[in-house]
Amino acid sequence: MSKFKVKQVVSFPSAGAVGNRARKGGIITAVEKMYELKDENKRFYPNGTCRGDLTTQQNLSNGEFKGYAYRCKTIQPNGFAAEIVMVEGFKLKLTTEEKVLNSYTIYA
């Protein structure tokens, strides 16, 4: 059973990007099971580190269930477009829309 439900507002760590790529929270739109990728389906950065071990597509996996992934529509300040992101459950915390918006601090 997943920890969070569809339509809940959650916060998650920012991607560390600046401008409209900063994402700090959103509304859960779907819950999907995560599985470990088969070795032949893993992709790597040029420096040799793996781009990710998990997938929500069971046919690309070895079938080993690893937890839940949450599809979220990001909550952004006015003037910035919302995006759809997938976030692992252990990175999420329940919050309110107001707290997410207040977390976007603009430094003058």
mmCIF file of N, CA, C and O in Angstrom:
data_model
loop_
_atom_site.group_PDB
_atom_site.id
_atom_site.type_symbol
_atom_site.label_atom_id
_atom_site.label_comp_id
_atom_site.label_asym_id
_atom_site.label_seq_id
_atom_site.Cartn_x
_atom_site.Cartn_y
_atom_site.Cartn_z
ATOM 1 N N MET A 1 0.839 -1.177 0.000
ATOM 2 C CA MET A 1 0.000 0.000 0.000
ATOM 3 C C MET A 1 0.889 1.246 0.000
ATOM 4 O O MET A 1 1.813 1.362 0.775
ATOM 5 N N SER A 2 0.603 2.180 -0.869
ATOM 6 C CA SER A 2 1.431 3.374 -0.967
ATOM 7 C C SER A 2 1.179 4.313 0.216
ATOM 8 O O SER A 2 0.096 4.335 0.788
ATOM 9 N N LYS A 3 2.202 5.099 0.551
ATOM 10 C CA LYS A 3 2.139 6.010 1.691
ATOM 11 C C LYS A 3 1.298 7.254 1.389
ATOM 12 O O LYS A 3 0.635 7.786 2.264
ATOM 13 N N PHE A 4 1.334 7.720 0.124
ATOM 14 C CA PHE A 4 0.625 8.932 -0.271
ATOM 15 C C PHE A 4 -0.483 8.596 -1.257
ATOM 16 O O PHE A 4 -0.447 7.567 -1.919
ATOM 17 N N LYS A 5 -1.435 9.485 -1.379
ATOM 18 C CA LYS A 5 -2.604 9.271 -2.240
ATOM 19 C C LYS A 5 -2.683 10.355 -3.312
ATOM 20 O O LYS A 5 -2.140 11.444 -3.160
ATOM 21 N N VAL A 6 -3.418 10.042 -4.378
ATOM 22 C CA VAL A 6 -3.665 10.998 -5.453
ATOM 23 C C VAL A 6 -4.378 12.221 -4.879
ATOM 24 O O VAL A 6 -5.209 12.104 -3.986
ATOM 25 N N LYS A 7 -4.030 13.400 -5.360
ATOM 26 C CA LYS A 7 -4.565 14.713 -4.984
ATOM 27 C C LYS A 7 -3.958 15.285 -3.708
ATOM 28 O O LYS A 7 -4.328 16.386 -3.300
ATOM 29 N N GLN A 8 -3.026 14.574 -3.070
ATOM 30 C CA GLN A 8 -2.361 15.143 -1.904
ATOM 31 C C GLN A 8 -1.270 16.110 -2.370
ATOM 32 O O GLN A 8 -0.631 15.897 -3.401
ATOM 33 N N VAL A 9 -1.042 17.169 -1.578
ATOM 34 C CA VAL A 9 0.022 18.132 -1.867
ATOM 35 C C VAL A 9 1.265 17.680 -1.113
ATOM 36 O O VAL A 9 1.207 17.394 0.083
ATOM 37 N N VAL A 10 2.379 17.595 -1.840
ATOM 38 C CA VAL A 10 3.632 17.128 -1.255
ATOM 39 C C VAL A 10 4.764 18.073 -1.620
ATOM 40 O O VAL A 10 4.702 18.790 -2.609
ATOM 41 N N SER A 11 5.812 18.067 -0.789
ATOM 42 C CA SER A 11 7.034 18.798 -1.129
ATOM 43 C C SER A 11 8.121 17.766 -1.369
ATOM 44 O O SER A 11 8.053 16.646 -0.879
ATOM 45 N N PHE A 12 9.118 18.162 -2.152
ATOM 46 C CA PHE A 12 10.254 17.283 -2.413
ATOM 47 C C PHE A 12 11.478 18.154 -2.617
ATOM 48 O O PHE A 12 11.357 19.359 -2.880
ATOM 49 N N PRO A 13 12.678 17.576 -2.493
ATOM 50 C CA PRO A 13 13.888 18.384 -2.634
ATOM 51 C C PRO A 13 13.950 19.044 -4.004
ATOM 52 O O PRO A 13 13.613 18.424 -5.014
ATOM 53 N N SER A 14 14.376 20.278 -4.049
ATOM 54 C CA SER A 14 14.519 20.995 -5.314
ATOM 55 C C SER A 14 15.607 20.336 -6.142
ATOM 56 O O SER A 14 16.569 19.789 -5.612
ATOM 57 N N ALA A 15 15.444 20.387 -7.446
ATOM 58 C CA ALA A 15 16.425 19.804 -8.349
ATOM 59 C C ALA A 15 17.738 20.592 -8.340
ATOM 60 O O ALA A 15 18.689 20.197 -8.982
ATOM 61 N N GLY A 16 17.777 21.697 -7.647
ATOM 62 C CA GLY A 16 18.978 22.500 -7.567
ATOM 63 C C GLY A 16 19.151 23.419 -8.762
ATOM 64 O O GLY A 16 20.155 24.079 -8.899
ATOM 65 N N ALA A 17 18.157 23.458 -9.620
ATOM 66 C CA ALA A 17 18.229 24.296 -10.810
ATOM 67 C C ALA A 17 17.688 25.683 -10.503
ATOM 68 O O ALA A 17 16.993 25.885 -9.520
ATOM 69 N N VAL A 18 18.012 26.609 -11.360
ATOM 70 C CA VAL A 18 17.599 27.994 -11.175
ATOM 71 C C VAL A 18 16.504 28.329 -12.177
ATOM 72 O O VAL A 18 16.424 27.748 -13.244
ATOM 73 N N GLY A 19 15.647 29.284 -11.826
ATOM 74 C CA GLY A 19 14.610 29.740 -12.760
ATOM 75 C C GLY A 19 13.439 28.790 -12.811
ATOM 76 O O GLY A 19 13.053 28.205 -11.799
ATOM 77 N N ASN A 20 12.871 28.620 -14.008
ATOM 78 C CA ASN A 20 11.647 27.828 -14.111
ATOM 79 C C ASN A 20 11.897 26.337 -13.994
ATOM 80 O O ASN A 20 10.970 25.545 -14.090
ATOM 81 N N ARG A 21 13.134 25.913 -13.797
ATOM 82 C CA ARG A 21 13.427 24.496 -13.614
ATOM 83 C C ARG A 21 13.434 24.089 -12.137
ATOM 84 O O ARG A 21 13.563 22.928 -11.832
ATOM 85 N N ALA A 22 13.349 25.039 -11.227
ATOM 86 C CA ALA A 22 13.297 24.716 -9.811
ATOM 87 C C ALA A 22 11.928 24.130 -9.496
ATOM 88 O O ALA A 22 10.908 24.684 -9.858
ATOM 89 N N ARG A 23 11.921 22.965 -8.877
ATOM 90 C CA ARG A 23 10.668 22.313 -8.506
ATOM 91 C C ARG A 23 10.753 21.978 -7.024
ATOM 92 O O ARG A 23 11.686 21.309 -6.609
ATOM 93 N N LYS A 24 9.775 22.416 -6.258
ATOM 94 C CA LYS A 24 9.847 22.204 -4.813
ATOM 95 C C LYS A 24 8.657 21.446 -4.261
ATOM 96 O O LYS A 24 8.667 21.047 -3.115
ATOM 97 N N GLY A 25 7.624 21.257 -5.056
ATOM 98 C CA GLY A 25 6.468 20.529 -4.574
ATOM 99 C C GLY A 25 5.417 20.439 -5.650
ATOM 100 O O GLY A 25 5.527 21.059 -6.707
ATOM 101 N N GLY A 26 4.400 19.626 -5.370
ATOM 102 C CA GLY A 26 3.340 19.468 -6.356
ATOM 103 C C GLY A 26 2.164 18.692 -5.812
ATOM 104 O O GLY A 26 2.104 18.354 -4.626
ATOM 105 N N ILE A 27 1.246 18.399 -6.717
ATOM 106 C CA ILE A 27 0.043 17.635 -6.386
ATOM 107 C C ILE A 27 0.172 16.274 -7.043
ATOM 108 O O ILE A 27 0.439 16.177 -8.249
ATOM 109 N N ILE A 28 0.000 15.214 -6.280
ATOM 110 C CA ILE A 28 0.117 13.853 -6.812
ATOM 111 C C ILE A 28 -1.029 13.587 -7.776
ATOM 112 O O ILE A 28 -2.193 13.786 -7.435
ATOM 113 N N THR A 29 -0.686 13.151 -8.990
ATOM 114 C CA THR A 29 -1.701 12.836 -10.000
ATOM 115 C C THR A 29 -1.804 11.337 -10.257
ATOM 116 O O THR A 29 -2.801 10.884 -10.811
ATOM 117 N N ALA A 30 -0.785 10.557 -9.885
ATOM 118 C CA ALA A 30 -0.822 9.103 -10.086
ATOM 119 C C ALA A 30 0.214 8.439 -9.188
ATOM 120 O O ALA A 30 1.228 9.040 -8.825
ATOM 121 N N VAL A 31 -0.054 7.184 -8.831
ATOM 122 C CA VAL A 31 0.867 6.371 -8.037
ATOM 123 C C VAL A 31 1.191 5.135 -8.872
ATOM 124 O O VAL A 31 0.293 4.462 -9.367
ATOM 125 N N GLU A 32 2.486 4.844 -9.046
ATOM 126 C CA GLU A 32 2.902 3.692 -9.842
ATOM 127 C C GLU A 32 3.937 2.882 -9.077
ATOM 128 O O GLU A 32 4.716 3.429 -8.303
ATOM 129 N N LYS A 33 3.960 1.577 -9.316
ATOM 130 C CA LYS A 33 4.958 0.712 -8.698
ATOM 131 C C LYS A 33 6.286 0.897 -9.411
ATOM 132 O O LYS A 33 6.337 1.089 -10.613
ATOM 133 N N MET A 34 7.384 0.838 -8.633
ATOM 134 C CA MET A 34 8.732 0.916 -9.189
ATOM 135 C C MET A 34 9.376 -0.463 -9.143
ATOM 136 O O MET A 34 9.178 -1.218 -8.190
ATOM 137 N N TYR A 35 10.160 -0.747 -10.177
ATOM 138 C CA TYR A 35 10.871 -2.015 -10.265
ATOM 139 C C TYR A 35 12.336 -1.747 -10.597
ATOM 140 O O TYR A 35 12.670 -0.726 -11.171
ATOM 141 N N GLU A 36 13.194 -2.718 -10.276
ATOM 142 C CA GLU A 36 14.611 -2.595 -10.609
ATOM 143 C C GLU A 36 14.822 -2.955 -12.071
ATOM 144 O O GLU A 36 14.329 -3.969 -12.556
ATOM 145 N N LEU A 37 15.565 -2.102 -12.786
ATOM 146 C CA LEU A 37 15.838 -2.331 -14.199
ATOM 147 C C LEU A 37 16.707 -3.569 -14.413
ATOM 148 O O LEU A 37 17.588 -3.875 -13.607
ATOM 149 N N LYS A 38 16.469 -4.271 -15.525
ATOM 150 C CA LYS A 38 17.388 -5.313 -15.966
ATOM 151 C C LYS A 38 18.698 -4.644 -16.349
ATOM 152 O O LYS A 38 18.708 -3.512 -16.823
ATOM 153 N N ASP A 39 19.799 -5.352 -16.190
ATOM 154 C CA ASP A 39 21.113 -4.774 -16.502
ATOM 155 C C ASP A 39 21.195 -4.282 -17.939
ATOM 156 O O ASP A 39 21.779 -3.233 -18.210
ATOM 157 N N GLU A 40 20.603 -4.991 -18.887
ATOM 158 C CA GLU A 40 20.705 -4.580 -20.294
ATOM 159 C C GLU A 40 19.900 -3.316 -20.602
ATOM 160 O O GLU A 40 20.088 -2.701 -21.650
ATOM 161 N N ASN A 41 19.014 -2.903 -19.700
ATOM 162 C CA ASN A 41 18.219 -1.701 -19.912
ATOM 163 C C ASN A 41 18.761 -0.479 -19.169
ATOM 164 O O ASN A 41 18.220 0.613 -19.292
ATOM 165 N N LYS A 42 19.805 -0.653 -18.394
ATOM 166 C CA LYS A 42 20.397 0.471 -17.666
ATOM 167 C C LYS A 42 21.209 1.331 -18.618
ATOM 168 O O LYS A 42 21.830 0.850 -19.556
ATOM 169 N N ARG A 43 21.197 2.638 -18.396
ATOM 170 C CA ARG A 43 21.949 3.593 -19.205
ATOM 171 C C ARG A 43 22.927 4.327 -18.295
ATOM 172 O O ARG A 43 22.665 4.526 -17.108
ATOM 173 N N PHE A 44 24.050 4.757 -18.892
ATOM 174 C CA PHE A 44 25.124 5.335 -18.103
ATOM 175 C C PHE A 44 25.560 6.685 -18.660
ATOM 176 O O PHE A 44 25.500 6.922 -19.863
ATOM 177 N N TYR A 45 26.001 7.562 -17.754
ATOM 178 C CA TYR A 45 26.604 8.831 -18.141
ATOM 179 C C TYR A 45 28.005 8.534 -18.697
ATOM 180 O O TYR A 45 28.572 7.466 -18.432
ATOM 181 N N PRO A 46 28.605 9.479 -19.431
ATOM 182 C CA PRO A 46 29.948 9.260 -19.973
ATOM 183 C C PRO A 46 31.002 8.923 -18.915
ATOM 184 O O PRO A 46 31.957 8.209 -19.196
ATOM 185 N N ASN A 47 30.802 9.398 -17.683
ATOM 186 C CA ASN A 47 31.777 9.104 -16.629
ATOM 187 C C ASN A 47 31.579 7.721 -16.006
ATOM 188 O O ASN A 47 32.291 7.332 -15.089
ATOM 189 N N GLY A 48 30.565 6.969 -16.482
ATOM 190 C CA GLY A 48 30.366 5.595 -16.027
ATOM 191 C C GLY A 48 29.326 5.399 -14.944
ATOM 192 O O GLY A 48 29.003 4.265 -14.607
ATOM 193 N N THR A 49 28.786 6.480 -14.369
ATOM 194 C CA THR A 49 27.767 6.315 -13.334
ATOM 195 C C THR A 49 26.418 6.018 -13.976
ATOM 196 O O THR A 49 26.100 6.511 -15.053
ATOM 197 N N CYS A 50 25.645 5.200 -13.299
ATOM 198 C CA CYS A 50 24.335 4.781 -13.808
ATOM 199 C C CYS A 50 23.345 5.945 -13.730
ATOM 200 O O CYS A 50 23.316 6.674 -12.742
ATOM 201 N N ARG A 51 22.522 6.100 -14.778
ATOM 202 C CA ARG A 51 21.532 7.182 -14.807
ATOM 203 C C ARG A 51 20.334 6.875 -13.922
ATOM 204 O O ARG A 51 19.558 7.755 -13.587
ATOM 205 N N GLY A 52 20.142 5.628 -13.557
ATOM 206 C CA GLY A 52 19.038 5.245 -12.687
ATOM 207 C C GLY A 52 18.832 3.742 -12.709
ATOM 208 O O GLY A 52 19.032 3.089 -13.730
ATOM 209 N N ASP A 53 18.449 3.198 -11.567
ATOM 210 C CA ASP A 53 18.254 1.758 -11.439
ATOM 211 C C ASP A 53 16.791 1.356 -11.474
ATOM 212 O O ASP A 53 16.480 0.182 -11.451
ATOM 213 N N LEU A 54 15.878 2.335 -11.480
ATOM 214 C CA LEU A 54 14.465 2.018 -11.301
ATOM 215 C C LEU A 54 13.628 2.403 -12.518
ATOM 216 O O LEU A 54 13.975 3.308 -13.268
ATOM 217 N N THR A 55 12.514 1.694 -12.675
ATOM 218 C CA THR A 55 11.565 1.974 -13.752
ATOM 219 C C THR A 55 10.151 1.686 -13.254
ATOM 220 O O THR A 55 9.970 0.925 -12.301
ATOM 221 N N THR A 56 9.178 2.280 -13.915
ATOM 222 C CA THR A 56 7.782 1.958 -13.614
ATOM 223 C C THR A 56 7.222 0.994 -14.657
ATOM 224 O O THR A 56 6.080 0.576 -14.552
ATOM 225 N N GLN A 57 8.035 0.625 -15.642
ATOM 226 C CA GLN A 57 7.609 -0.299 -16.685
ATOM 227 C C GLN A 57 8.114 -1.696 -16.357
ATOM 228 O O GLN A 57 9.309 -1.981 -16.459
ATOM 229 N N GLN A 58 7.205 -2.576 -15.989
ATOM 230 C CA GLN A 58 7.578 -3.897 -15.521
ATOM 231 C C GLN A 58 8.299 -4.720 -16.595
ATOM 232 O O GLN A 58 9.175 -5.510 -16.285
ATOM 233 N N ASN A 59 7.956 -4.512 -17.884
ATOM 234 C CA ASN A 59 8.594 -5.294 -18.941
ATOM 235 C C ASN A 59 10.085 -4.958 -19.115
ATOM 236 O O ASN A 59 10.819 -5.735 -19.709
ATOM 237 N N LEU A 60 10.555 -3.810 -18.613
ATOM 238 C CA LEU A 60 11.973 -3.447 -18.673
ATOM 239 C C LEU A 60 12.733 -3.856 -17.415
ATOM 240 O O LEU A 60 13.937 -3.660 -17.330
ATOM 241 N N SER A 61 12.013 -4.446 -16.457
ATOM 242 C CA SER A 61 12.604 -4.731 -15.156
ATOM 243 C C SER A 61 12.855 -6.225 -14.986
ATOM 244 O O SER A 61 12.430 -7.051 -15.788
ATOM 245 N N ASN A 62 13.542 -6.535 -13.880
ATOM 246 C CA ASN A 62 13.727 -7.934 -13.504
ATOM 247 C C ASN A 62 12.568 -8.420 -12.629
ATOM 248 O O ASN A 62 12.604 -9.518 -12.108
ATOM 249 N N GLY A 63 11.544 -7.589 -12.471
ATOM 250 C CA GLY A 63 10.343 -7.959 -11.720
ATOM 251 C C GLY A 63 10.410 -7.712 -10.232
ATOM 252 O O GLY A 63 9.439 -7.932 -9.519
ATOM 253 N N GLU A 64 11.540 -7.215 -9.737
ATOM 254 C CA GLU A 64 11.698 -6.989 -8.298
ATOM 255 C C GLU A 64 11.096 -5.651 -7.896
ATOM 256 O O GLU A 64 11.568 -4.593 -8.300
ATOM 257 N N PHE A 65 10.011 -5.687 -7.112
ATOM 258 C CA PHE A 65 9.312 -4.490 -6.635
ATOM 259 C C PHE A 65 10.198 -3.736 -5.656
ATOM 260 O O PHE A 65 10.756 -4.310 -4.729
ATOM 261 N N LYS A 66 10.338 -2.395 -5.867
ATOM 262 C CA LYS A 66 11.221 -1.577 -5.031
ATOM 263 C C LYS A 66 10.514 -0.460 -4.287
ATOM 264 O O LYS A 66 11.154 0.297 -3.568
ATOM 265 N N GLY A 67 9.213 -0.285 -4.473
ATOM 266 C CA GLY A 67 8.504 0.808 -3.816
ATOM 267 C C GLY A 67 7.572 1.499 -4.789
ATOM 268 O O GLY A 67 7.247 0.963 -5.847
ATOM 269 N N TYR A 68 7.176 2.714 -4.430
ATOM 270 C CA TYR A 68 6.231 3.462 -5.255
ATOM 271 C C TYR A 68 6.854 4.739 -5.795
ATOM 272 O O TYR A 68 7.656 5.389 -5.125
ATOM 273 N N ALA A 69 6.458 5.076 -7.012
ATOM 274 C CA ALA A 69 6.834 6.348 -7.633
ATOM 275 C C ALA A 69 5.562 7.170 -7.747
ATOM 276 O O ALA A 69 4.488 6.645 -8.034
ATOM 277 N N TYR A 70 5.690 8.464 -7.534
ATOM 278 C CA TYR A 70 4.538 9.357 -7.543
ATOM 279 C C TYR A 70 4.688 10.365 -8.676
ATOM 280 O O TYR A 70 5.688 11.075 -8.745
ATOM 281 N N ARG A 71 3.705 10.399 -9.569
ATOM 282 C CA ARG A 71 3.682 11.404 -10.636
ATOM 283 C C ARG A 71 3.038 12.647 -10.046
ATOM 284 O O ARG A 71 1.938 12.587 -9.506
ATOM 285 N N CYS A 72 3.733 13.766 -10.144
ATOM 286 C CA CYS A 72 3.256 15.026 -9.562
ATOM 287 C C CYS A 72 3.232 16.129 -10.607
ATOM 288 O O CYS A 72 4.144 16.237 -11.430
ATOM 289 N N LYS A 73 2.202 16.950 -10.532
ATOM 290 C CA LYS A 73 2.164 18.189 -11.311
ATOM 291 C C LYS A 73 2.702 19.262 -10.379
ATOM 292 O O LYS A 73 2.158 19.499 -9.304
ATOM 293 N N THR A 74 3.797 19.901 -10.791
ATOM 294 C CA THR A 74 4.463 20.842 -9.897
ATOM 295 C C THR A 74 3.618 22.082 -9.637
ATOM 296 O O THR A 74 2.826 22.499 -10.479
ATOM 297 N N ILE A 75 3.804 22.635 -8.464
ATOM 298 C CA ILE A 75 3.183 23.902 -8.080
ATOM 299 C C ILE A 75 4.259 24.957 -8.281
ATOM 300 O O ILE A 75 5.332 24.879 -7.679
ATOM 301 N N GLN A 76 3.984 25.929 -9.161
ATOM 302 C CA GLN A 76 4.960 26.952 -9.499
ATOM 303 C C GLN A 76 4.379 28.337 -9.206
ATOM 304 O O GLN A 76 3.175 28.517 -9.251
ATOM 305 N N PRO A 77 5.250 29.316 -8.951
ATOM 306 C CA PRO A 77 4.765 30.691 -8.773
ATOM 307 C C PRO A 77 4.165 31.216 -10.072
ATOM 308 O O PRO A 77 4.419 30.673 -11.150
ATOM 309 N N ASN A 78 3.372 32.279 -9.969
ATOM 310 C CA ASN A 78 2.774 32.897 -11.165
ATOM 311 C C ASN A 78 3.866 33.232 -12.173
ATOM 312 O O ASN A 78 4.933 33.702 -11.806
ATOM 313 N N GLY A 79 3.569 32.982 -13.439
ATOM 314 C CA GLY A 79 4.525 33.266 -14.501
ATOM 315 C C GLY A 79 5.397 32.093 -14.885
ATOM 316 O O GLY A 79 6.151 32.166 -15.838
ATOM 317 N N PHE A 80 5.320 30.990 -14.148
ATOM 318 C CA PHE A 80 6.112 29.806 -14.445
ATOM 319 C C PHE A 80 5.177 28.637 -14.744
ATOM 320 O O PHE A 80 4.161 28.472 -14.070
ATOM 321 N N ALA A 81 5.527 27.844 -15.724
ATOM 322 C CA ALA A 81 4.682 26.723 -16.141
ATOM 323 C C ALA A 81 4.896 25.518 -15.234
ATOM 324 O O ALA A 81 6.022 25.213 -14.824
ATOM 325 N N ALA A 82 3.804 24.824 -14.950
ATOM 326 C CA ALA A 82 3.881 23.585 -14.177
ATOM 327 C C ALA A 82 4.461 22.487 -15.058
ATOM 328 O O ALA A 82 4.330 22.513 -16.279
ATOM 329 N N GLU A 83 5.117 21.525 -14.438
ATOM 330 C CA GLU A 83 5.687 20.388 -15.136
ATOM 331 C C GLU A 83 5.223 19.110 -14.463
ATOM 332 O O GLU A 83 4.766 19.134 -13.320
ATOM 333 N N ILE A 84 5.354 18.004 -15.182
ATOM 334 C CA ILE A 84 5.044 16.694 -14.613
ATOM 335 C C ILE A 84 6.373 16.026 -14.264
ATOM 336 O O ILE A 84 7.263 15.923 -15.116
ATOM 337 N N VAL A 85 6.512 15.588 -13.022
ATOM 338 C CA VAL A 85 7.737 14.925 -12.573
ATOM 339 C C VAL A 85 7.377 13.631 -11.852
ATOM 340 O O VAL A 85 6.280 13.501 -11.302
ATOM 341 N N MET A 86 8.311 12.681 -11.867
ATOM 342 C CA MET A 86 8.160 11.440 -11.103
ATOM 343 C C MET A 86 9.119 11.521 -9.927
ATOM 344 O O MET A 86 10.296 11.859 -10.105
ATOM 345 N N VAL A 87 8.620 11.205 -8.728
ATOM 346 C CA VAL A 87 9.430 11.319 -7.519
ATOM 347 C C VAL A 87 9.278 10.044 -6.703
ATOM 348 O O VAL A 87 8.166 9.525 -6.548
ATOM 349 N N GLU A 88 10.384 9.545 -6.161
ATOM 350 C CA GLU A 88 10.343 8.381 -5.291
ATOM 351 C C GLU A 88 9.703 8.763 -3.957
ATOM 352 O O GLU A 88 9.883 9.867 -3.469
ATOM 353 N N GLY A 89 8.988 7.820 -3.375
ATOM 354 C CA GLY A 89 8.222 8.086 -2.159
ATOM 355 C C GLY A 89 9.032 8.586 -0.982
ATOM 356 O O GLY A 89 8.562 9.435 -0.224
ATOM 357 N N PHE A 90 10.270 8.088 -0.801
ATOM 358 C CA PHE A 90 11.047 8.494 0.374
ATOM 359 C C PHE A 90 11.474 9.960 0.317
ATOM 360 O O PHE A 90 11.896 10.516 1.320
ATOM 361 N N LYS A 91 11.348 10.612 -0.847
ATOM 362 C CA LYS A 91 11.715 12.024 -0.984
ATOM 363 C C LYS A 91 10.553 12.973 -0.703
ATOM 364 O O LYS A 91 10.736 14.179 -0.689
ATOM 365 N N LEU A 92 9.357 12.447 -0.487
ATOM 366 C CA LEU A 92 8.156 13.275 -0.337
ATOM 367 C C LEU A 92 7.806 13.551 1.119
ATOM 368 O O LEU A 92 8.042 12.716 1.990
ATOM 369 N N LYS A 93 7.214 14.728 1.345
ATOM 370 C CA LYS A 93 6.646 15.089 2.651
ATOM 371 C C LYS A 93 5.308 15.764 2.396
ATOM 372 O O LYS A 93 5.177 16.559 1.462
ATOM 373 N N LEU A 94 4.319 15.466 3.218
ATOM 374 C CA LEU A 94 3.024 16.135 3.105
ATOM 375 C C LEU A 94 3.182 17.614 3.457
ATOM 376 O O LEU A 94 3.924 17.966 4.372
ATOM 377 N N THR A 95 2.474 18.469 2.744
ATOM 378 C CA THR A 95 2.547 19.906 2.978
ATOM 379 C C THR A 95 1.275 20.549 2.449
ATOM 380 O O THR A 95 0.300 19.860 2.160
ATOM 381 N N THR A 96 1.296 21.866 2.312
ATOM 382 C CA THR A 96 0.167 22.596 1.725
ATOM 383 C C THR A 96 0.658 23.361 0.498
ATOM 384 O O THR A 96 1.857 23.628 0.357
ATOM 385 N N GLU A 97 -0.263 23.730 -0.375
ATOM 386 C CA GLU A 97 0.088 24.494 -1.575
ATOM 387 C C GLU A 97 0.732 25.829 -1.188
ATOM 388 O O GLU A 97 1.697 26.271 -1.813
ATOM 389 N N GLU A 98 0.209 26.460 -0.151
ATOM 390 C CA GLU A 98 0.747 27.744 0.307
ATOM 391 C C GLU A 98 2.211 27.615 0.744
ATOM 392 O O GLU A 98 3.045 28.459 0.405
ATOM 393 N N LYS A 99 2.547 26.536 1.463
ATOM 394 C CA LYS A 99 3.926 26.349 1.915
ATOM 395 C C LYS A 99 4.871 26.122 0.734
ATOM 396 O O LYS A 99 6.006 26.594 0.746
ATOM 397 N N VAL A 100 4.404 25.390 -0.284
ATOM 398 C CA VAL A 100 5.241 25.181 -1.470
ATOM 399 C C VAL A 100 5.509 26.510 -2.158
ATOM 400 O O VAL A 100 6.652 26.835 -2.491
ATOM 401 N N LEU A 101 4.468 27.303 -2.365
ATOM 402 C CA LEU A 101 4.641 28.604 -3.024
ATOM 403 C C LEU A 101 5.543 29.517 -2.213
ATOM 404 O O LEU A 101 6.365 30.251 -2.770
ATOM 405 N N ASN A 102 5.428 29.493 -0.890
ATOM 406 C CA ASN A 102 6.268 30.337 -0.040
ATOM 407 C C ASN A 102 7.731 29.894 -0.046
ATOM 408 O O ASN A 102 8.617 30.665 0.311
ATOM 409 N N SER A 103 7.991 28.651 -0.442
ATOM 410 C CA SER A 103 9.368 28.155 -0.464
ATOM 411 C C SER A 103 10.161 28.704 -1.644
ATOM 412 O O SER A 103 11.383 28.600 -1.667
ATOM 413 N N TYR A 104 9.487 29.276 -2.632
ATOM 414 C CA TYR A 104 10.164 29.895 -3.761
ATOM 415 C C TYR A 104 10.551 31.317 -3.354
ATOM 416 O O TYR A 104 9.824 32.271 -3.559
ATOM 417 N N THR A 105 11.711 31.463 -2.737
ATOM 418 C CA THR A 105 12.161 32.755 -2.252
ATOM 419 C C THR A 105 12.965 33.440 -3.332
ATOM 420 O O THR A 105 13.874 32.851 -3.912
ATOM 421 N N ILE A 106 12.648 34.666 -3.603
ATOM 422 C CA ILE A 106 13.396 35.457 -4.576
ATOM 423 C C ILE A 106 14.307 36.391 -3.797
ATOM 424 O O ILE A 106 13.839 37.196 -2.984
ATOM 425 N N TYR A 107 15.597 36.270 -4.031
ATOM 426 C CA TYR A 107 16.560 37.102 -3.321
ATOM 427 C C TYR A 107 16.856 38.350 -4.129
ATOM 428 O O TYR A 107 17.179 38.286 -5.301
ATOM 429 N N ALA A 108 16.746 39.497 -3.497
ATOM 430 C CA ALA A 108 17.000 40.770 -4.199
ATOM 431 C C ALA A 108 18.417 41.230 -3.973
ATOM 432 O O ALA A 108 19.072 40.896 -3.051
#
